Amino acid sequence: MGLNYLLPLKKEILESLWIITPEHKVAAQIGDKLELTCSTIGCESPSFSWRSQLDKPLGGSVNIMGNSCILTMDPVGIENEHEYLCSAFCDNVKKEKSIKVDVYSFPSDPVIETSTPLNVGEKASITCMVPKVFPSERLMMQLAKDGSVLYRKDFNQEGITETTETKSLTLTFIPTFEDIGKEITCVAELPIDEMEFEPKKRQTSQRLIGPQNTNITVSSSNRTMQGETLMLICRTTSNPPARIVWGKELEDSSVQHIIDNDTLIIPHTQMSDSGLFICEAINDATNKTERTTVVISVEELSVEYGPRNTTVSVTPSTTVREGGAVTMTCTSYGNPSPKISWTKHLISGESHFLSEDATLTINNVKTEDLGLYECEGVNQFGRERKTVDLIVEVPPKDTVLSVLPSDTVKEGDSVTFSCTSEGIPAVQIILRKKTGGADTVLVSESGRYTIYGARLEDAGMYECESSNELGQQFKNIMLDVKGHGILMTFSEKGHMSEGWANMLFF
């Protein structure tokens, strides 16, 4: 948006040549860009200045281009609602013109929301919301059904606002069968006569309809070759949105439910997939269902080809706990049908043959069962392989806590605690000294902790905790520290005064 001032600065230019577009007032939407341009006629090197009413901040940037000075507000904010004054100077002559900027915000159509799906006979609420309105106290809203006003509200009693606000109007009612097909309309108006902007009226409508015009599209053709992927898509027109249910008609005319989704995908089609597929579009609000069908024919490939689309499915998962069971199923397509075999990759790089069944089951899984398994489909036209990595999880086990050189040492000796344990994922080792109260965690490395110069107070119970995501295992050991003793012996030679005393330290 631009505004031009043509300021005659030479005395010979008549006042009537002043041009202001628009005249003294402009309405700008909050968030938009506004440019005010002040221009002169008849001056080679004018100088300019912009200022706002009461010398408040301009809220914009100023750029001089030849005989024009542009004040840019990007984006426009509420703080830009001022009267702006442009001053131009030339040959000691000063000219001034002012422009009033009014701001508003009415950027988008109303949004209609329902508290619950609109079902006949069930109470529901319809809410109409208008976002980012300013000045919201000038807003008027109404909800109507087929042109008949149900609820109207003026917001002029809510007081003057200084920010943009989201306003709403809510109506609670019970839909009837007569409401099906009728249009609910939310109208929002911002009737500010003293501002010129468009639109001042916005509206949004919804209609309880459908489902109708339900149709099915097929990814390629109704006739597909065996082994190809088939995709069926069901579309319908409905408000509220309809539920899509896919089914297939069986030989006894009953319908087999397949999926609740608008898209049905059948990978690697087989002859048995031929038949009548049914799409049902169900609108619970209107209590209406529309059905459409399509006949699919899967033709057998007469061309011979090697194995392809080989896949492996694992139940329950490629990660299994020790002692559990796992089933791996291999599927491969070809003409003639591929022969399936299973092998396991060994650490040595060799492969160990396991089975020629499509399904491989391992009960009471052990750690040695982990590794890479390979399924291979083979016929005279080629082979195709698929691998799966089996992970066996093991809680901590075989935990051993030992003391070297012995669990009984002399005071001053060195002693080393060593804790080892097995588990997948890898276990974490923590060594502690049990004190009867708060245990002391020992700073160990790789499960080893050394006491240099054992003291009597180092004696006691020591514990090793081995843990991973699957559990914990504890082992304890008692350390005995022997102190230095004194042994005194006496011998007599003649009288008591002639005796010797021997002291032995150990």
Short mmCIF file of C-alpha atoms in Angstrom, two decimals:
data_model
loop_
_atom_site.label_atom_id
_atom_site.label_comp_id
_atom_site.label_asym_id
_atom_site.label_seq_id
_atom_site.Cartn_x
_atom_site.Cartn_y
_atom_site.Cartn_z
CA MET A 1 0.00 0.00 0.00
CA GLY A 2 1.49 3.40 -0.94
CA LEU A 3 0.67 7.03 -0.27
CA ASN A 4 2.11 9.88 -2.32
CA TYR A 5 2.44 13.55 -1.40
CA LEU A 6 3.24 16.00 -4.20
CA LEU A 7 4.63 18.99 -2.30
CA PRO A 8 5.02 22.24 -4.42
CA LEU A 9 8.06 23.96 -2.99
CA LYS A 10 8.48 26.70 -5.62
CA LYS A 11 6.34 29.77 -5.14
CA GLU A 12 5.19 29.67 -8.76
CA ILE A 13 3.50 26.29 -8.21
CA LEU A 14 -0.09 26.72 -7.17
CA GLU A 15 -1.52 25.30 -3.95
CA SER A 16 -4.12 23.51 -6.04
CA LEU A 17 -1.40 21.16 -7.28
CA TRP A 18 -1.14 19.46 -3.90
CA ILE A 19 -2.13 15.84 -4.36
CA ILE A 20 -2.81 13.39 -1.49
CA THR A 21 -3.78 9.78 -2.21
CA PRO A 22 -5.81 8.73 -0.29
CA GLU A 23 -6.99 11.96 1.25
CA HIS A 24 -5.62 12.35 4.75
CA LYS A 25 -6.52 8.80 5.90
CA VAL A 26 -5.49 5.21 5.22
CA ALA A 27 -6.59 1.88 6.78
CA ALA A 28 -3.84 -0.72 7.20
CA GLN A 29 -4.24 -4.34 8.32
CA ILE A 30 -2.05 -5.53 11.17
CA GLY A 31 0.66 -7.79 9.82
CA ASP A 32 0.62 -6.25 6.32
CA LYS A 33 3.18 -3.90 4.81
CA LEU A 34 2.42 -0.16 4.51
CA GLU A 35 4.44 2.45 2.64
CA LEU A 36 3.84 6.20 2.97
CA THR A 37 5.57 8.19 0.22
CA CYS A 38 6.19 11.92 0.46
CA SER A 39 7.12 13.52 -2.92
CA THR A 40 7.96 17.02 -4.19
CA ILE A 41 7.64 18.85 -7.50
CA GLY A 42 9.96 21.64 -8.59
CA CYS A 43 12.91 21.08 -6.26
CA GLU A 44 16.14 19.43 -7.34
CA SER A 45 17.52 18.51 -3.92
CA PRO A 46 14.80 18.47 -1.27
CA SER A 47 15.32 17.24 2.28
CA PHE A 48 12.65 15.37 4.23
CA SER A 49 11.66 14.28 7.69
CA TRP A 50 8.85 12.09 9.07
CA ARG A 51 7.46 12.26 12.56
CA SER A 52 4.42 10.84 14.32
CA GLN A 53 1.72 12.44 16.40
CA LEU A 54 3.04 13.63 19.77
CA ASP A 55 6.52 12.61 18.58
CA LYS A 56 5.97 8.93 19.37
CA PRO A 57 8.27 6.35 17.74
CA LEU A 58 7.74 6.06 13.99
CA GLY A 59 7.47 2.27 14.11
CA GLY A 60 9.02 2.06 10.65
CA SER A 61 12.05 2.76 8.49
CA VAL A 62 12.72 5.84 6.30
CA ASN A 63 14.32 5.68 2.86
CA ILE A 64 14.98 8.73 0.61
CA MET A 65 14.91 8.14 -3.14
CA GLY A 66 15.44 11.30 -5.22
CA ASN A 67 12.44 13.59 -4.81
CA SER A 68 10.61 11.07 -2.60
CA CYS A 69 10.86 9.95 1.00
CA ILE A 70 9.31 6.58 1.90
CA LEU A 71 8.22 5.58 5.40
CA THR A 72 7.85 1.77 5.52
CA MET A 73 6.00 -0.12 8.26
CA ASP A 74 6.58 -3.86 7.85
CA PRO A 75 4.73 -5.42 9.50
CA VAL A 76 2.07 -2.96 10.57
CA GLY A 77 1.34 -3.11 14.30
CA ILE A 78 -1.17 -1.54 16.65
CA GLU A 79 1.53 0.96 17.62
CA ASN A 80 1.36 2.37 14.05
CA GLU A 81 -2.10 3.87 14.59
CA HIS A 82 -1.07 7.56 14.53
CA GLU A 83 -1.19 10.71 12.49
CA TYR A 84 2.07 11.03 10.58
CA LEU A 85 3.58 14.33 9.39
CA CYS A 86 5.98 14.71 6.45
CA SER A 87 8.13 17.86 6.28
CA ALA A 88 9.95 18.85 3.08
CA PHE A 89 12.57 21.60 2.78
CA CYS A 90 13.86 23.38 -0.35
CA ASP A 91 15.51 26.82 -0.76
CA ASN A 92 14.61 27.72 2.82
CA VAL A 93 10.98 26.87 2.06
CA LYS A 94 9.23 24.32 4.27
CA LYS A 95 6.07 22.40 3.36
CA GLU A 96 4.20 19.90 5.57
CA LYS A 97 1.41 17.41 5.00
CA SER A 98 -0.15 14.91 7.41
CA ILE A 99 -1.80 11.53 6.99
CA LYS A 100 -3.86 9.53 9.49
CA VAL A 101 -3.17 5.77 9.73
CA ASP A 102 -5.91 3.58 11.21
CA VAL A 103 -5.15 -0.09 11.85
CA TYR A 104 -7.43 -3.12 11.91
CA SER A 105 -7.15 -6.93 11.77
CA PHE A 106 -9.65 -9.18 10.02
CA PRO A 107 -7.39 -11.61 8.14
CA SER A 108 -9.36 -14.82 7.66
CA ASP A 109 -12.77 -16.44 7.39
CA PRO A 110 -14.49 -17.87 10.46
CA VAL A 111 -13.76 -21.46 11.48
CA ILE A 112 -16.63 -23.80 12.39
CA GLU A 113 -15.93 -26.57 14.91
CA THR A 114 -18.21 -29.16 16.53
CA SER A 115 -17.76 -30.58 20.02
CA THR A 116 -18.62 -34.09 18.81
CA PRO A 117 -19.69 -35.59 15.48
CA LEU A 118 -23.17 -34.33 14.66
CA ASN A 119 -25.44 -37.32 15.19
CA VAL A 120 -29.20 -37.13 14.90
CA GLY A 121 -30.80 -36.96 18.35
CA GLU A 122 -27.55 -36.31 20.23
CA LYS A 123 -26.74 -32.96 21.85
CA ALA A 124 -23.81 -31.18 20.26
CA SER A 125 -22.20 -27.75 20.25
CA ILE A 126 -21.23 -25.72 17.21
CA THR A 127 -18.57 -23.08 17.77
CA CYS A 128 -17.68 -20.37 15.30
CA MET A 129 -14.28 -18.73 15.82
CA VAL A 130 -12.77 -15.64 14.23
CA PRO A 131 -8.99 -15.34 14.80
CA LYS A 132 -6.86 -12.21 15.26
CA VAL A 133 -9.56 -9.53 15.25
CA PHE A 134 -8.89 -5.86 15.99
CA PRO A 135 -10.66 -3.87 17.24
CA SER A 136 -12.67 -6.83 18.53
CA GLU A 137 -15.24 -4.62 20.26
CA ARG A 138 -16.51 -3.67 16.78
CA LEU A 139 -17.06 -7.32 15.79
CA MET A 140 -20.52 -8.79 15.08
CA MET A 141 -21.11 -12.55 14.66
CA GLN A 142 -24.07 -14.79 13.90
CA LEU A 143 -24.87 -18.45 13.31
CA ALA A 144 -27.61 -19.28 10.82
CA LYS A 145 -29.23 -22.44 9.46
CA ASP A 146 -30.40 -22.21 5.87
CA GLY A 147 -30.56 -18.43 6.19
CA SER A 148 -32.49 -18.42 9.46
CA VAL A 149 -30.50 -16.73 12.24
CA LEU A 150 -30.05 -18.99 15.28
CA TYR A 151 -27.78 -16.80 17.39
CA ARG A 152 -26.30 -13.32 17.04
CA LYS A 153 -23.80 -11.47 19.19
CA ASP A 154 -22.28 -7.99 19.24
CA PHE A 155 -19.00 -7.63 21.11
CA ASN A 156 -19.32 -3.89 21.78
CA GLN A 157 -20.08 -4.55 25.46
CA GLU A 158 -16.73 -6.24 26.12
CA GLY A 159 -14.73 -3.02 26.27
CA ILE A 160 -11.93 -1.57 24.20
CA THR A 161 -9.09 -3.96 23.37
CA GLU A 162 -5.45 -3.13 22.74
CA THR A 163 -4.40 -6.40 21.09
CA THR A 164 -5.73 -8.76 18.45
CA GLU A 165 -8.11 -11.34 19.89
CA THR A 166 -9.84 -14.54 18.84
CA LYS A 167 -13.59 -14.31 19.34
CA SER A 168 -16.08 -17.15 19.29
CA LEU A 169 -19.78 -17.88 19.29
CA THR A 170 -21.14 -21.22 20.56
CA LEU A 171 -24.56 -22.74 20.00
CA THR A 172 -25.79 -26.00 21.58
CA PHE A 173 -28.56 -27.92 19.82
CA ILE A 174 -29.84 -31.41 19.00
CA PRO A 175 -29.72 -32.24 15.26
CA THR A 176 -32.83 -33.79 13.72
CA PHE A 177 -33.40 -35.70 10.49
CA GLU A 178 -34.78 -32.46 9.04
CA ASP A 179 -31.34 -30.87 9.52
CA ILE A 180 -29.72 -33.28 7.07
CA GLY A 181 -28.70 -31.34 3.99
CA LYS A 182 -29.21 -27.95 5.62
CA GLU A 183 -26.41 -25.42 5.67
CA ILE A 184 -24.89 -24.03 8.86
CA THR A 185 -23.35 -20.62 8.23
CA CYS A 186 -21.17 -18.47 10.47
CA VAL A 187 -21.04 -14.79 9.53
CA ALA A 188 -18.51 -12.35 11.00
CA GLU A 189 -18.60 -8.60 10.32
CA LEU A 190 -16.28 -5.76 11.24
CA PRO A 191 -18.46 -2.76 10.25
CA ILE A 192 -16.10 0.18 10.86
CA ASP A 193 -17.63 2.91 8.70
CA GLU A 194 -14.81 5.37 9.32
CA MET A 195 -12.28 2.97 7.77
CA GLU A 196 -12.13 1.94 4.13
CA PHE A 197 -11.04 -1.69 3.75
CA GLU A 198 -12.33 -4.93 2.28
CA PRO A 199 -13.69 -7.35 3.19
CA LYS A 200 -15.70 -6.18 6.16
CA LYS A 201 -17.81 -9.33 6.08
CA ARG A 202 -16.59 -12.93 6.08
CA GLN A 203 -18.49 -16.21 6.33
CA THR A 204 -18.02 -19.98 6.39
CA SER A 205 -20.62 -22.69 5.79
CA GLN A 206 -21.00 -26.39 6.48
CA ARG A 207 -23.72 -28.74 5.36
CA LEU A 208 -24.75 -32.09 6.85
CA ILE A 209 -24.59 -34.25 3.75
CA GLY A 210 -23.66 -37.63 2.42
CA PRO A 211 -22.08 -39.83 1.90
CA GLN A 212 -22.64 -39.29 -1.81
CA ASN A 213 -20.77 -39.64 -5.10
CA THR A 214 -18.83 -42.58 -3.65
CA ASN A 215 -16.41 -44.09 -6.16
CA ILE A 216 -13.51 -46.51 -6.35
CA THR A 217 -10.28 -45.98 -8.24
CA VAL A 218 -7.92 -48.86 -9.06
CA SER A 219 -4.14 -48.33 -9.14
CA SER A 220 -3.67 -49.88 -12.57
CA SER A 221 -6.54 -51.93 -13.95
CA ASN A 222 -9.35 -54.19 -12.80
CA ARG A 223 -7.34 -57.00 -14.39
CA THR A 224 -3.97 -57.52 -12.72
CA MET A 225 -1.26 -60.13 -13.02
CA GLN A 226 -0.41 -62.56 -10.25
CA GLY A 227 2.33 -61.21 -7.97
CA GLU A 228 1.65 -57.55 -8.71
CA THR A 229 0.52 -55.02 -6.09
CA LEU A 230 -3.11 -53.92 -6.17
CA MET A 231 -4.28 -50.63 -4.63
CA LEU A 232 -7.96 -49.69 -4.31
CA ILE A 233 -8.97 -46.19 -3.17
CA CYS A 234 -12.51 -45.29 -2.10
CA ARG A 235 -13.57 -41.63 -2.15
CA THR A 236 -16.82 -39.99 -1.08
CA THR A 237 -18.35 -36.59 -0.35
CA SER A 238 -19.61 -36.32 3.21
CA ASN A 239 -19.88 -33.90 6.13
CA PRO A 240 -18.90 -34.86 8.71
CA PRO A 241 -16.34 -37.16 7.02
CA ALA A 242 -17.60 -40.68 6.44
CA ARG A 243 -16.05 -43.88 7.73
CA ILE A 244 -14.75 -46.10 4.92
CA VAL A 245 -15.06 -49.88 5.31
CA TRP A 246 -13.66 -52.39 2.81
CA GLY A 247 -15.02 -55.90 2.41
CA LYS A 248 -14.96 -58.79 -0.06
CA GLU A 249 -17.86 -60.99 -1.12
CA LEU A 250 -17.22 -64.68 -0.43
CA GLU A 251 -18.54 -67.71 -2.33
CA ASP A 252 -21.51 -68.06 0.05
CA SER A 253 -22.45 -64.38 -0.64
CA SER A 254 -21.36 -63.30 2.83
CA VAL A 255 -19.04 -60.31 3.14
CA GLN A 256 -15.59 -60.62 4.71
CA HIS A 257 -14.45 -57.45 6.49
CA ILE A 258 -10.95 -56.42 5.39
CA ILE A 259 -10.02 -52.96 6.68
CA ASP A 260 -11.41 -49.63 7.94
CA ASN A 261 -9.51 -47.26 5.67
CA ASP A 262 -10.09 -45.45 2.41
CA THR A 263 -7.09 -47.22 0.84
CA LEU A 264 -6.82 -51.01 0.44
CA ILE A 265 -3.43 -52.38 -0.64
CA ILE A 266 -2.89 -56.02 -1.58
CA PRO A 267 0.81 -56.77 -2.20
CA HIS A 268 1.77 -59.76 -4.35
CA THR A 269 -1.77 -60.60 -5.53
CA GLN A 270 -2.76 -64.25 -5.89
CA MET A 271 -5.52 -65.94 -7.87
CA SER A 272 -7.56 -66.15 -4.66
CA ASP A 273 -7.68 -62.34 -4.51
CA SER A 274 -10.03 -62.25 -7.51
CA GLY A 275 -13.62 -61.29 -6.76
CA LEU A 276 -16.06 -58.54 -5.79
CA PHE A 277 -14.66 -55.85 -3.49
CA ILE A 278 -17.11 -53.62 -1.62
CA CYS A 279 -16.54 -50.10 -0.31
CA GLU A 280 -19.02 -48.76 2.24
CA ALA A 281 -19.04 -45.06 3.13
CA ILE A 282 -20.85 -44.54 6.44
CA ASN A 283 -21.90 -41.15 7.83
CA ASP A 284 -23.00 -41.67 11.43
CA ALA A 285 -24.36 -38.12 11.63
CA THR A 286 -26.80 -38.54 8.77
CA ASN A 287 -27.34 -42.24 9.49
CA LYS A 288 -26.66 -42.89 5.83
CA THR A 289 -24.51 -45.49 4.09
CA GLU A 290 -23.50 -45.57 0.44
CA ARG A 291 -22.02 -48.67 -1.15
CA THR A 292 -20.04 -49.16 -4.34
CA THR A 293 -18.27 -52.22 -5.73
CA VAL A 294 -15.51 -53.23 -8.11
CA VAL A 295 -14.66 -56.62 -9.61
CA ILE A 296 -10.98 -57.54 -9.61
CA SER A 297 -9.53 -60.34 -11.72
CA VAL A 298 -6.07 -61.70 -10.92
CA GLU A 299 -4.62 -63.59 -13.86
CA GLU A 300 -1.96 -66.26 -13.61
CA LEU A 301 1.35 -65.42 -15.19
CA SER A 302 2.10 -67.67 -18.13
CA VAL A 303 5.65 -66.36 -18.32
CA GLU A 304 8.23 -68.30 -16.34
CA TYR A 305 10.52 -66.20 -14.18
CA GLY A 306 12.96 -66.48 -11.32
CA PRO A 307 12.27 -65.81 -7.63
CA ARG A 308 11.36 -62.22 -6.71
CA ASN A 309 9.70 -60.20 -3.95
CA THR A 310 11.30 -62.51 -1.37
CA THR A 311 10.40 -61.42 2.16
CA VAL A 312 10.91 -62.66 5.73
CA SER A 313 8.44 -62.09 8.56
CA VAL A 314 9.49 -62.71 12.17
CA THR A 315 7.11 -63.42 15.06
CA PRO A 316 7.06 -61.99 17.66
CA SER A 317 10.17 -59.93 16.81
CA THR A 318 13.77 -60.13 15.63
CA THR A 319 14.71 -59.47 19.25
CA VAL A 320 13.82 -62.38 21.54
CA ARG A 321 14.63 -63.17 25.18
CA GLU A 322 16.67 -66.21 26.08
CA GLY A 323 14.33 -69.13 26.70
CA GLY A 324 11.61 -67.73 24.44
CA ALA A 325 10.50 -68.85 20.99
CA VAL A 326 10.75 -67.22 17.57
CA THR A 327 9.23 -68.09 14.19
CA MET A 328 10.67 -66.86 10.89
CA THR A 329 8.59 -67.28 7.72
CA CYS A 330 10.04 -66.89 4.22
CA THR A 331 7.92 -66.02 1.19
CA SER A 332 9.21 -65.92 -2.39
CA TYR A 333 7.34 -65.57 -5.69
CA GLY A 334 8.29 -67.11 -9.00
CA ASN A 335 7.10 -69.34 -11.82
CA PRO A 336 7.58 -72.18 -11.16
CA SER A 337 7.23 -71.71 -7.41
CA PRO A 338 10.64 -71.29 -5.77
CA LYS A 339 12.05 -73.87 -3.39
CA ILE A 340 12.73 -72.36 0.05
CA SER A 341 15.76 -73.13 2.24
CA TRP A 342 17.14 -71.67 5.48
CA THR A 343 20.80 -71.33 6.48
CA LYS A 344 22.67 -69.59 9.30
CA HIS A 345 25.85 -67.57 8.86
CA LEU A 346 28.59 -68.80 11.20
CA ILE A 347 31.35 -66.70 12.75
CA SER A 348 33.86 -68.62 10.63
CA GLY A 349 32.22 -67.21 7.50
CA GLU A 350 30.64 -70.53 6.52
CA SER A 351 26.90 -71.22 6.25
CA HIS A 352 25.11 -73.93 8.22
CA PHE A 353 22.06 -75.51 6.54
CA LEU A 354 18.95 -75.52 8.75
CA SER A 355 15.76 -76.39 6.89
CA GLU A 356 13.90 -76.57 3.57
CA ASP A 357 10.62 -75.47 5.14
CA ALA A 358 9.31 -71.97 4.53
CA THR A 359 8.79 -71.59 8.28
CA LEU A 360 11.70 -71.87 10.72
CA THR A 361 10.82 -72.08 14.43
CA ILE A 362 13.34 -71.97 17.29
CA ASN A 363 12.04 -72.94 20.72
CA ASN A 364 13.89 -72.31 24.00
CA VAL A 365 16.16 -69.77 22.32
CA LYS A 366 19.79 -69.75 23.53
CA THR A 367 22.58 -67.23 23.12
CA GLU A 368 24.22 -69.39 20.48
CA ASP A 369 21.07 -68.94 18.35
CA LEU A 370 21.74 -65.25 17.78
CA GLY A 371 23.15 -64.23 14.42
CA LEU A 372 22.31 -63.77 10.75
CA TYR A 373 19.76 -66.13 9.17
CA GLU A 374 19.31 -66.37 5.42
CA CYS A 375 16.26 -67.45 3.46
CA GLU A 376 16.76 -68.39 -0.20
CA GLY A 377 14.18 -68.93 -2.93
CA VAL A 378 15.44 -71.01 -5.87
CA ASN A 379 14.04 -72.27 -9.17
CA GLN A 380 15.66 -73.06 -12.52
CA PHE A 381 15.53 -69.40 -13.52
CA GLY A 382 17.45 -67.98 -10.60
CA ARG A 383 17.66 -67.44 -6.89
CA GLU A 384 16.93 -64.62 -4.45
CA ARG A 385 18.05 -64.27 -0.83
CA LYS A 386 16.77 -62.38 2.16
CA THR A 387 18.53 -62.14 5.53
CA VAL A 388 17.36 -61.35 9.04
CA ASP A 389 19.49 -60.64 12.11
CA LEU A 390 18.24 -62.43 15.22
CA ILE A 391 19.13 -60.77 18.52
CA VAL A 392 18.93 -62.84 21.73
CA GLU A 393 18.56 -60.83 24.93
CA VAL A 394 19.96 -62.36 28.12
CA PRO A 395 19.52 -61.03 31.67
CA PRO A 396 22.64 -61.06 33.88
CA LYS A 397 23.83 -64.59 34.66
CA ASP A 398 26.92 -66.57 35.74
CA THR A 399 28.00 -63.72 37.98
CA VAL A 400 31.21 -64.55 39.90
CA LEU A 401 32.80 -62.41 42.64
CA SER A 402 36.32 -63.49 43.62
CA VAL A 403 39.10 -62.13 45.88
CA LEU A 404 42.80 -62.41 45.14
CA PRO A 405 45.02 -63.65 46.68
CA SER A 406 42.45 -64.85 49.25
CA ASP A 407 39.39 -63.77 51.17
CA THR A 408 41.59 -63.83 54.31
CA VAL A 409 44.57 -61.46 54.30
CA LYS A 410 46.92 -59.87 56.80
CA GLU A 411 46.78 -56.24 57.72
CA GLY A 412 48.90 -54.28 55.22
CA ASP A 413 48.52 -56.76 52.39
CA SER A 414 46.94 -55.84 49.04
CA VAL A 415 43.72 -57.51 47.95
CA THR A 416 41.83 -57.35 44.63
CA PHE A 417 38.12 -57.97 44.07
CA SER A 418 37.10 -59.18 40.62
CA CYS A 419 33.51 -59.51 39.37
CA THR A 420 32.54 -61.09 36.04
CA SER A 421 29.09 -61.62 34.54
CA GLU A 422 27.38 -62.38 31.24
CA GLY A 423 24.34 -60.79 29.60
CA ILE A 424 22.94 -59.22 26.42
CA PRO A 425 22.81 -56.23 26.23
CA ALA A 426 26.19 -55.90 27.96
CA VAL A 427 25.97 -55.84 31.74
CA GLN A 428 27.04 -53.03 34.04
CA ILE A 429 29.13 -54.03 37.08
CA ILE A 430 28.90 -52.14 40.39
CA LEU A 431 31.00 -53.11 43.44
CA ARG A 432 29.91 -52.08 46.94
CA LYS A 433 31.00 -52.56 50.52
CA LYS A 434 28.06 -53.46 52.75
CA THR A 435 28.09 -51.39 55.93
CA GLY A 436 24.72 -52.18 57.39
CA GLY A 437 23.56 -48.66 56.69
CA ALA A 438 24.30 -46.72 53.51
CA ASP A 439 26.43 -48.98 51.32
CA THR A 440 29.67 -47.58 49.89
CA VAL A 441 30.00 -47.77 46.10
CA LEU A 442 33.59 -48.63 45.14
CA VAL A 443 35.27 -46.96 42.17
CA SER A 444 36.02 -50.00 40.05
CA GLU A 445 37.28 -50.52 36.52
CA SER A 446 36.05 -53.42 34.40
CA GLY A 447 34.67 -55.05 37.54
CA ARG A 448 38.01 -54.91 39.45
CA TYR A 449 38.81 -53.04 42.65
CA THR A 450 42.09 -53.19 44.61
CA ILE A 451 42.76 -52.31 48.25
CA TYR A 452 46.42 -51.41 48.79
CA GLY A 453 47.51 -51.93 52.39
CA ALA A 454 44.43 -53.56 53.87
CA ARG A 455 43.33 -52.30 57.25
CA LEU A 456 41.21 -53.96 59.90
CA GLU A 457 38.26 -51.73 58.98
CA ASP A 458 38.39 -53.05 55.39
CA ALA A 459 37.09 -56.35 56.64
CA GLY A 460 33.42 -57.07 55.95
CA MET A 461 30.86 -58.03 53.33
CA TYR A 462 31.44 -56.98 49.70
CA GLU A 463 28.77 -57.13 46.97
CA CYS A 464 28.82 -57.24 43.17
CA GLU A 465 25.71 -56.10 41.27
CA SER A 466 25.43 -57.08 37.60
CA SER A 467 22.56 -55.42 35.68
CA ASN A 468 21.19 -54.69 32.22
CA GLU A 469 17.77 -53.74 30.81
CA LEU A 470 16.42 -57.21 31.56
CA GLY A 471 17.31 -57.62 35.23
CA GLN A 472 19.93 -57.84 37.99
CA GLN A 473 22.08 -60.47 39.70
CA PHE A 474 23.96 -60.09 43.01
CA LYS A 475 26.95 -61.94 44.48
CA ASN A 476 28.51 -61.42 47.95
CA ILE A 477 31.83 -62.36 49.54
CA MET A 478 33.28 -61.82 53.06
CA LEU A 479 36.78 -60.35 53.47
CA ASP A 480 38.69 -61.14 56.69
CA VAL A 481 41.68 -58.93 57.63
CA LYS A 482 43.98 -60.38 60.33
CA GLY A 483 45.82 -57.93 62.61
CA HIS A 484 49.46 -58.27 63.91
CA GLY A 485 49.57 -60.30 67.22
CA ILE A 486 52.19 -60.40 70.11
CA LEU A 487 53.20 -63.71 71.77
CA MET A 488 55.24 -63.57 75.02
CA THR A 489 57.10 -66.63 76.43
CA PHE A 490 59.09 -67.00 79.63
CA SER A 491 61.92 -69.37 80.62
CA GLU A 492 63.44 -69.86 84.07
CA LYS A 493 67.05 -70.29 84.96
CA GLY A 494 67.44 -70.53 88.61
CA HIS A 495 65.43 -67.93 90.40
CA MET A 496 62.76 -65.64 89.02
CA SER A 497 65.18 -62.75 88.81
CA GLU A 498 67.26 -64.77 86.35
CA GLY A 499 64.40 -65.45 83.89
CA TRP A 500 64.26 -64.35 80.20
CA ALA A 501 61.22 -63.05 78.38
CA ASN A 502 60.88 -63.63 74.60
CA MET A 503 58.43 -61.60 72.48
CA LEU A 504 57.45 -62.94 69.07
CA PHE A 505 55.65 -60.64 66.62
CA PHE A 506 53.57 -62.04 63.88
#
